[in-house]
Every structure is written in C-alpha cells, then in structure tokens.
Coordinates of C-alpha atoms and ligand atoms in Angstrom, one line a residue:
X899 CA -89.4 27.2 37.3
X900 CA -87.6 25.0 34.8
X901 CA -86.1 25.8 31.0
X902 CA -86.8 22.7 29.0
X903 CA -84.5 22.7 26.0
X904 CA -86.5 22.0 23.0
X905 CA -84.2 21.2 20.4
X906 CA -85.1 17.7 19.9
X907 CA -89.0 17.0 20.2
X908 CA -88.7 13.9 22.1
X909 CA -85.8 14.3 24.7
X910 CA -84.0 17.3 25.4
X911 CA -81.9 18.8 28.9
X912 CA -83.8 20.7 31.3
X913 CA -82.5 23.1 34.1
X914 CA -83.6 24.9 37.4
X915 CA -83.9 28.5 36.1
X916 CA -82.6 29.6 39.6
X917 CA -83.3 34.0 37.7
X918 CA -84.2 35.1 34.7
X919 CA -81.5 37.8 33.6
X920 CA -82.8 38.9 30.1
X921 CA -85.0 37.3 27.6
X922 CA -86.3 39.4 24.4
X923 CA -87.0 38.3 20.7
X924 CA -84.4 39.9 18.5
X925 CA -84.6 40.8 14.9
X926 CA -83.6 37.1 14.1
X927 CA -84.2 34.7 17.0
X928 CA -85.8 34.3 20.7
X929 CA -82.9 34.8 23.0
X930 CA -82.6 33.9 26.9
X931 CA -80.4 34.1 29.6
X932 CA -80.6 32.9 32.9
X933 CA -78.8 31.7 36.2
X934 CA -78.7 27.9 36.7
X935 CA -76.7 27.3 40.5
X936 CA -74.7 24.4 38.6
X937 CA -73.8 26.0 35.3
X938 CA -73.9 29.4 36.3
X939 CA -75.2 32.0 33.3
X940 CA -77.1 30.3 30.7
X941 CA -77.7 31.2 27.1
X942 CA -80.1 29.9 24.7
X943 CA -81.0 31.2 21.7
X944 CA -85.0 29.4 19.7
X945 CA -85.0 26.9 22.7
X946 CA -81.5 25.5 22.1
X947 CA -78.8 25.6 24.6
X948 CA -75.8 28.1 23.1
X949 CA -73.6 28.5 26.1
X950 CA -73.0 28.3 30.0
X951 CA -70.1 29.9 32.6
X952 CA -69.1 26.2 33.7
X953 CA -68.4 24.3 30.6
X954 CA -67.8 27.3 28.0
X955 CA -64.3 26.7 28.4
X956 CA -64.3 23.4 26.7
X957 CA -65.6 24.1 23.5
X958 CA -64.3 27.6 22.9
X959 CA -60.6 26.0 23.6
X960 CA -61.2 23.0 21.4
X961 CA -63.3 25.3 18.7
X962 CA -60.2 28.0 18.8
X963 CA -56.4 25.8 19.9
X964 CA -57.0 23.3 17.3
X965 CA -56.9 24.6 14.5
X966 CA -55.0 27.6 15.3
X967 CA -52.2 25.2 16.7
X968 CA -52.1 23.3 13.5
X969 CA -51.5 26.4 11.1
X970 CA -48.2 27.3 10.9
X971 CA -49.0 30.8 11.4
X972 CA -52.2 32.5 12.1
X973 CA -52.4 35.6 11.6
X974 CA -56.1 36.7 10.0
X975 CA -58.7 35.3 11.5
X976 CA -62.4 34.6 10.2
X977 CA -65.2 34.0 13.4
X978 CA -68.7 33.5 12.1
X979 CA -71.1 33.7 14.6
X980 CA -69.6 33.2 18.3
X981 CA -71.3 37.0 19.4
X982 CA -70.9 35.5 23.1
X983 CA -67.0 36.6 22.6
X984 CA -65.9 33.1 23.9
X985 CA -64.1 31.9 20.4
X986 CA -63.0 35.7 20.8
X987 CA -61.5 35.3 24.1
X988 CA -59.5 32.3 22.8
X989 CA -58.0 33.4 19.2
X990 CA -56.9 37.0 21.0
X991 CA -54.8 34.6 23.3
X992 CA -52.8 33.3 20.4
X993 CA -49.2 36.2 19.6
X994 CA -49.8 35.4 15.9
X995 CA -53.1 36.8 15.8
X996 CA -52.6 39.9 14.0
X997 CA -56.2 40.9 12.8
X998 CA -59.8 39.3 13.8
X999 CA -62.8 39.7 11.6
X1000 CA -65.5 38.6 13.5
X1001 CA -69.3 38.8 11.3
X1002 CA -71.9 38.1 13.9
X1003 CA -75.5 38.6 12.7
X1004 CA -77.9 39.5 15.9
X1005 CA -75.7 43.1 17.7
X1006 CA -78.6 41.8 20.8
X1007 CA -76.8 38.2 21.2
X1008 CA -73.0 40.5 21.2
X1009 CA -74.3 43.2 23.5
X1010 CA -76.5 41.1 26.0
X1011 CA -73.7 39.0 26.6
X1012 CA -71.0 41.3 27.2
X1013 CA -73.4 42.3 29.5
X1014 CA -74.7 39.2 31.3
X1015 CA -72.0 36.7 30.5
X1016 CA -69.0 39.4 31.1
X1017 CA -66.9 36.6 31.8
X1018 CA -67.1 34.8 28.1
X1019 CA -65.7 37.5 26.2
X1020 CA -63.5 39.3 29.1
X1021 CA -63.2 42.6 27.5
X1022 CA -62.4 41.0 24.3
X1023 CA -64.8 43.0 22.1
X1024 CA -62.6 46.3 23.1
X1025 CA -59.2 44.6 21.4
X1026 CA -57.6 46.9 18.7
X1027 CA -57.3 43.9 16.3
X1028 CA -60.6 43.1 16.4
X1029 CA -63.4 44.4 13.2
X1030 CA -66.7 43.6 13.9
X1031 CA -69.4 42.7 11.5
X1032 CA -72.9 42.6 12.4
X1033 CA -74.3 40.8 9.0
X1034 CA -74.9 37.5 8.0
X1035 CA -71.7 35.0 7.8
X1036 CA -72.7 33.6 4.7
X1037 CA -73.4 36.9 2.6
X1038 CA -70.1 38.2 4.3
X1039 CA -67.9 35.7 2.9
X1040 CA -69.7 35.7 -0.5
X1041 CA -68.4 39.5 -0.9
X1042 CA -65.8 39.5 1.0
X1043 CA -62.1 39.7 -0.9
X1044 CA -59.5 40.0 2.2
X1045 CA -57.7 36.1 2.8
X1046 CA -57.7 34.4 6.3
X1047 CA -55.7 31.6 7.6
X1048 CA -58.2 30.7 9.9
X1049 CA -62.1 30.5 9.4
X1050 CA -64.0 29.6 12.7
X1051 CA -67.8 28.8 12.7
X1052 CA -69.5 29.0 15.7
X1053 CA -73.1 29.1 14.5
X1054 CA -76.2 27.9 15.9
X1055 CA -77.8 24.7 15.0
X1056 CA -79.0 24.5 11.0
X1057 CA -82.5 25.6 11.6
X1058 CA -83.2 29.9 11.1
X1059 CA -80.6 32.2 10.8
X1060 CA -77.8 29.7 10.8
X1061 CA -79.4 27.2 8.4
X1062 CA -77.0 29.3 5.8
X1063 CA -73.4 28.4 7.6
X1064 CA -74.6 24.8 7.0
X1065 CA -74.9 24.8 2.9
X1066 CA -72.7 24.4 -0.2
X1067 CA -72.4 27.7 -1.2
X1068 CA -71.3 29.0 2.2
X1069 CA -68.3 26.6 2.0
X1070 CA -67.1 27.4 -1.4
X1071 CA -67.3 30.8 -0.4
X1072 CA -65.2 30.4 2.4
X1073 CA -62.8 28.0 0.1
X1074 CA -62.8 31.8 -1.3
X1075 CA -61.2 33.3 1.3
X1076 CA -58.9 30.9 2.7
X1077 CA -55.3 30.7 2.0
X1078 CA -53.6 27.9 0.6
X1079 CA -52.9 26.0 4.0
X1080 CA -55.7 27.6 6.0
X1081 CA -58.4 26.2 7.5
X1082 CA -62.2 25.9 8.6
X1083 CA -63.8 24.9 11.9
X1084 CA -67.1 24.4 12.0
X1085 CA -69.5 23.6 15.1
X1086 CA -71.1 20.1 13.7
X1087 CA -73.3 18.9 15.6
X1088 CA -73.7 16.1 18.2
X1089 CA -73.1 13.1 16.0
X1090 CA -74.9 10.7 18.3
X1091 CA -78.6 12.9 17.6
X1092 CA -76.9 14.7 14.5
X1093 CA -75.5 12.2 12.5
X1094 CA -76.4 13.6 9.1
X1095 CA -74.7 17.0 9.9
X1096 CA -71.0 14.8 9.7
X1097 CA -72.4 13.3 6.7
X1098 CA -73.5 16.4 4.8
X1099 CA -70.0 18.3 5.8
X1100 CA -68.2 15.4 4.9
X1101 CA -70.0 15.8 1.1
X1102 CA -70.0 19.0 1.0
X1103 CA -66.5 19.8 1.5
X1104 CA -65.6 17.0 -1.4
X1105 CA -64.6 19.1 -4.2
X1106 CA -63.2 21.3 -2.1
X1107 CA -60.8 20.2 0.5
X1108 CA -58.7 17.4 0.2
X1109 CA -58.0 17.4 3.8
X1110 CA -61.8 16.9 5.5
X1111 CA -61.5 15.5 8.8
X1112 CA -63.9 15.5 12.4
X1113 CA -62.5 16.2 16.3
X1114 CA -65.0 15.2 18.9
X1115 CA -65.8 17.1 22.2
X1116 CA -67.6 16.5 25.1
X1117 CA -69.2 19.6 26.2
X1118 CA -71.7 18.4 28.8
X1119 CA -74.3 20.5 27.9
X1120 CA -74.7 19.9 24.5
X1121 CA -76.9 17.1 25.2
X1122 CA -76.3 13.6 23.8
X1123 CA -72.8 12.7 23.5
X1124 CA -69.7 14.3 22.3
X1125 CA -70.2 17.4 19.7
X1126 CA -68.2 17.2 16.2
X1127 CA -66.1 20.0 15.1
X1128 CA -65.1 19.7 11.1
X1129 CA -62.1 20.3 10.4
X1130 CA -60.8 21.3 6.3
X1131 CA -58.3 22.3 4.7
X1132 CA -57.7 22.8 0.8
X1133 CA -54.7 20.5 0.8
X1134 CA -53.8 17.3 2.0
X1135 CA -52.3 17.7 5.2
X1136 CA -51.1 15.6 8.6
X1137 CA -50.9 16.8 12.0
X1138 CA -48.6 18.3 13.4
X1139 CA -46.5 16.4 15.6
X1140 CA -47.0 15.9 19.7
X1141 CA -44.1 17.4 19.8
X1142 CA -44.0 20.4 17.4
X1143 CA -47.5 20.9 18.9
X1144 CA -46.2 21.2 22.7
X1145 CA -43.4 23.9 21.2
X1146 CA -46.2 26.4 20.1
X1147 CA -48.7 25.4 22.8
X1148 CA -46.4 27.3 25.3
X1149 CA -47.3 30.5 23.9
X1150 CA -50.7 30.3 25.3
X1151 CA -51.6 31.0 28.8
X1152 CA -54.5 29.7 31.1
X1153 CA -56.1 26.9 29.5
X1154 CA -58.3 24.6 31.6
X1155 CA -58.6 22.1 28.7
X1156 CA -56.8 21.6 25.5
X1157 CA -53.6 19.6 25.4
X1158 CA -51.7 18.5 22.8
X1159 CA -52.6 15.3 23.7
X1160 CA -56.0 16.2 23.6
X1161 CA -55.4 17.3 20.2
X1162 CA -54.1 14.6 18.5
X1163 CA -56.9 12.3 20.3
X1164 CA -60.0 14.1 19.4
X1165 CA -59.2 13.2 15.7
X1166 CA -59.2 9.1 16.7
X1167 CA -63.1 8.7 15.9
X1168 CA -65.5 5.9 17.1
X1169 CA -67.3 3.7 14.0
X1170 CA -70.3 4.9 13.9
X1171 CA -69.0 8.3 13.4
X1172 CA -66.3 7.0 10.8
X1173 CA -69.9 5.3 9.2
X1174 CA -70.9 9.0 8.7
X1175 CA -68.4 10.0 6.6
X1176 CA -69.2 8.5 3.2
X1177 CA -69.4 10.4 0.0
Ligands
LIG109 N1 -71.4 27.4 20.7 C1 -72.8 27.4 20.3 C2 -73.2 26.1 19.6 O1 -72.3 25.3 19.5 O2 -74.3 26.0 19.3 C3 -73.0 28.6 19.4 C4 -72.9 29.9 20.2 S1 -73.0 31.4 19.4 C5 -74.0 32.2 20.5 C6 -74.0 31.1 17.9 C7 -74.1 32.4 17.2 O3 -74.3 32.3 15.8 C8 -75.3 33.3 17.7 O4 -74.8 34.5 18.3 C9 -76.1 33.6 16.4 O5 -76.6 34.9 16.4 C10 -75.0 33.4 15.4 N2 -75.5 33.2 14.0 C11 -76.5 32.4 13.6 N3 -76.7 32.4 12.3 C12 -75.7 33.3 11.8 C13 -75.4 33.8 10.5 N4 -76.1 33.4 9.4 N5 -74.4 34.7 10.4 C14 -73.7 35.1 11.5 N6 -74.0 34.7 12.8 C15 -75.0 33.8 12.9

C-alpha cells in the first residue's frame, strides 16, 4: 500500500505505508499517521505531508534556533499551530523561555501525536511554562492583549483551516502582540512550487515590518526544493554576529542541525527567490 501526497495535482512524493497507526477526520481536517521503514512515523494532515521521525529535526531547529538566537532575550513565546510538539520541544530547550502560549486549533492533531509520534514533543506538553490553546491562531491573536518576543507559525499549507495564518489581518494582528524588537517565523512554503507564498509575505508584511527577510531549509520531505521560513521584525535590524551567535548557542543542548553558521547562511538567497520578493 502506498500514500501518495496530493498536495500538488500533478507531482507530489509518495511512500511505502509499511502500517497504518491512526487515520480519523477531525472537526477541521483529514488526519493520518503511518509507519514508513525510511522515515519512520508519518503525519499528514488533507493529503499533505506535516511531519516525519527522520527529518523533523531539521525544520523544528531551523523554525525555533533562528529566531530565538537572534532576539536578545526570549522570554514569551507565541506557537501557532505546531500541535505535533516539535516547535515545542525546541523553544522549551532555550533558559530564557519563561512562558509558552501555544494556540493549536484541532486537540485530535495535539493528542494523536503525543500519542503516535511520542518522540516529537518528548513530554513537552506536560512543561509548567507551557498554556495551551485549542482555538484558531488567527482569532487568538486578534483578542489577545499579553506581548511576545517571539511569534512562531507552524501552520499547514494556505488551503482550509490555515488559509487564515496566511492573510493581512493575521499579520497586523500579530504586529499587535509583538514587542518592539520581536519577531515572526512563519512556515512559507517551498519557493521552487510556492513562489507566490514569498511574494505575498514579502507584501504583506510592507507596512508593517521594516525588517522582512526569508531563511531557506531543506527538509527532504517537503517535496520540491528547500522550504522558506519568513522572517520580520518591526524594526530594521542586522544579524547578529557569528560570533555573538556561538556565545548564546552554548546554552542549547542536543542539536543535530542548526549552527550558527547555518544561520547566517540560510539568509544568502538564490535569484529566483530574491525575484519573489518585490512589492
Ligand atoms: N511543519 C508542518 C508544515 O511545515 O507544513 C506543519 C506541522 S503542524 C502539524 C501544522 C498545524 O497547524 C496542524 O496541527 C494544524 O491543525 C494547525 N493549524 C492549521 N490551521 C490553524 C489555525 N488557523 N490555527 C491554529 N492552528 C492551525
């Protein structure tokens, strides 16, 4: 038996589906998991791949080290989406991290995964610092009043329920809630396939943030090249340097990816993806 991801009409990944684990359609989307001998546990959520146990580590490291890294220091945290507990996992790592709002809108995709993918959020939905939402992100953020110094989105793909994290008013919202030198994340997309998800960031975040910037990843199985992360902030800012970056990096224990180096790199964007980002 095979799982053919159907997230583009005509290509898409496709894996051995070695045991189905769990597959039920919640109150917002169709959600799957199953065992795959060279990923491991497999998670897809309307026929589009969400997360495996091989490769997690690369995106929630990227999604979570990055920006956290480059604020001086975190301390209230924003995750939208994420209910796998792998950006979880991450920002719990980080000493500064004194409180974790965490608005996750299916309690199935949070529950079935501590359950099936144990070793994605690795007890992390039992940490004191954590408050979890079960709501939408976007209507969260619209009445929410508390600051963050850190807003992480790790939503699905803009179609159903996360179609929302992707839009104007979501952003300005979020502009809200963030302090004066925090800063958003966002999962955007796989350039290569989703080029028009760099472009409409990159326009939406205009009268917003005069720092609006994309990191790429390679997460091998987001299919089609190296996925973008956005990355704003209200003001101007540069990077942090290699070096002030290796000083706070030492606070963080067992990474299998991010470097500083790695860091600083993932900003240095080919053309095509530089093309994208016009206003
Ligand atoms: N890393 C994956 C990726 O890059 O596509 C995303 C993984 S995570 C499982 C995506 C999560 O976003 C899901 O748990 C889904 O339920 C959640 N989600 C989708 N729309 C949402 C919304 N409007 N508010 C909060 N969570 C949402």
């Amino acid at each position: 038996m095979r799982y053919q991801e159907t997230l583009y009409a005509d290509w898409g990944q496709n894996f051995e589906q070695h045991e189905v684990l769990f597959e039920m359609n919640t109150d917002h989307q169709h959600l799957i998991i199953f065992s795959n001998k060279r990923f491991g546990r497999v998670m897809a959520l309307d026929g589009v791949i969400q997360t495996t146990e091989a490769d997690e580590f690369i995106y929630h490291e990227m999604m979570v080290h990055v920006p956290m890294l480059s604020h001086p220091n975190p301390e209230h945290i924003l995750i939208i989406g994420g209910g796998d507990g792998g950006i979880l996992r991450e920002v719990l790592k980080h000493p500064s991290a004194k409180s974790v709002t965490q608005v996750e809108i299916d309690q199935s995709v949070v529950d079935m995964c501590i359950k099936y993918l144990p070793n994605h959020s690795k007890g992390a939905f039992n940490d004191s610092r954590l408050n979890l939402v079960i709501d939408d992100g976007a209507k969260f953020v619209r009445s929410n009043k508390s600051q963050f110094d850190v807003i992480i989105t790790d939503s699905t793909d803009p179609i159903g329920p996360g179609e929302t994290l992707f839009e104007s008013h979501f952003y300005a919202d979020c502009a809200k809630v963030m302090g004066k030198n925090g800063i958003l994340v966002t999962q955007n997309g796989v350039p290569y396939l989703q080029g028009d998800e760099v472009t409409d960031t990159y326009r939406r975040w205009k009268p917003l943030f005069q720092t609006r910037r994309f990191y790429l990843t390679p997460v091998p199985t987001y299919a089609g090249g190296a996925m973008a992360m956005g990355f704003g902030i209200k003001q101007a800012i540069s990077h942090p340097s290699i070096e002030i970056l290796k000083e706070r990096v030492l606070s963080l224990n067992g990474l299998k990816y991010y470097t500083p180096e790695i860091h600083l790199g993932a900003f240095g964007l080919p053309k095509f993806v530089l093309n994208l980002m016009v206003d």
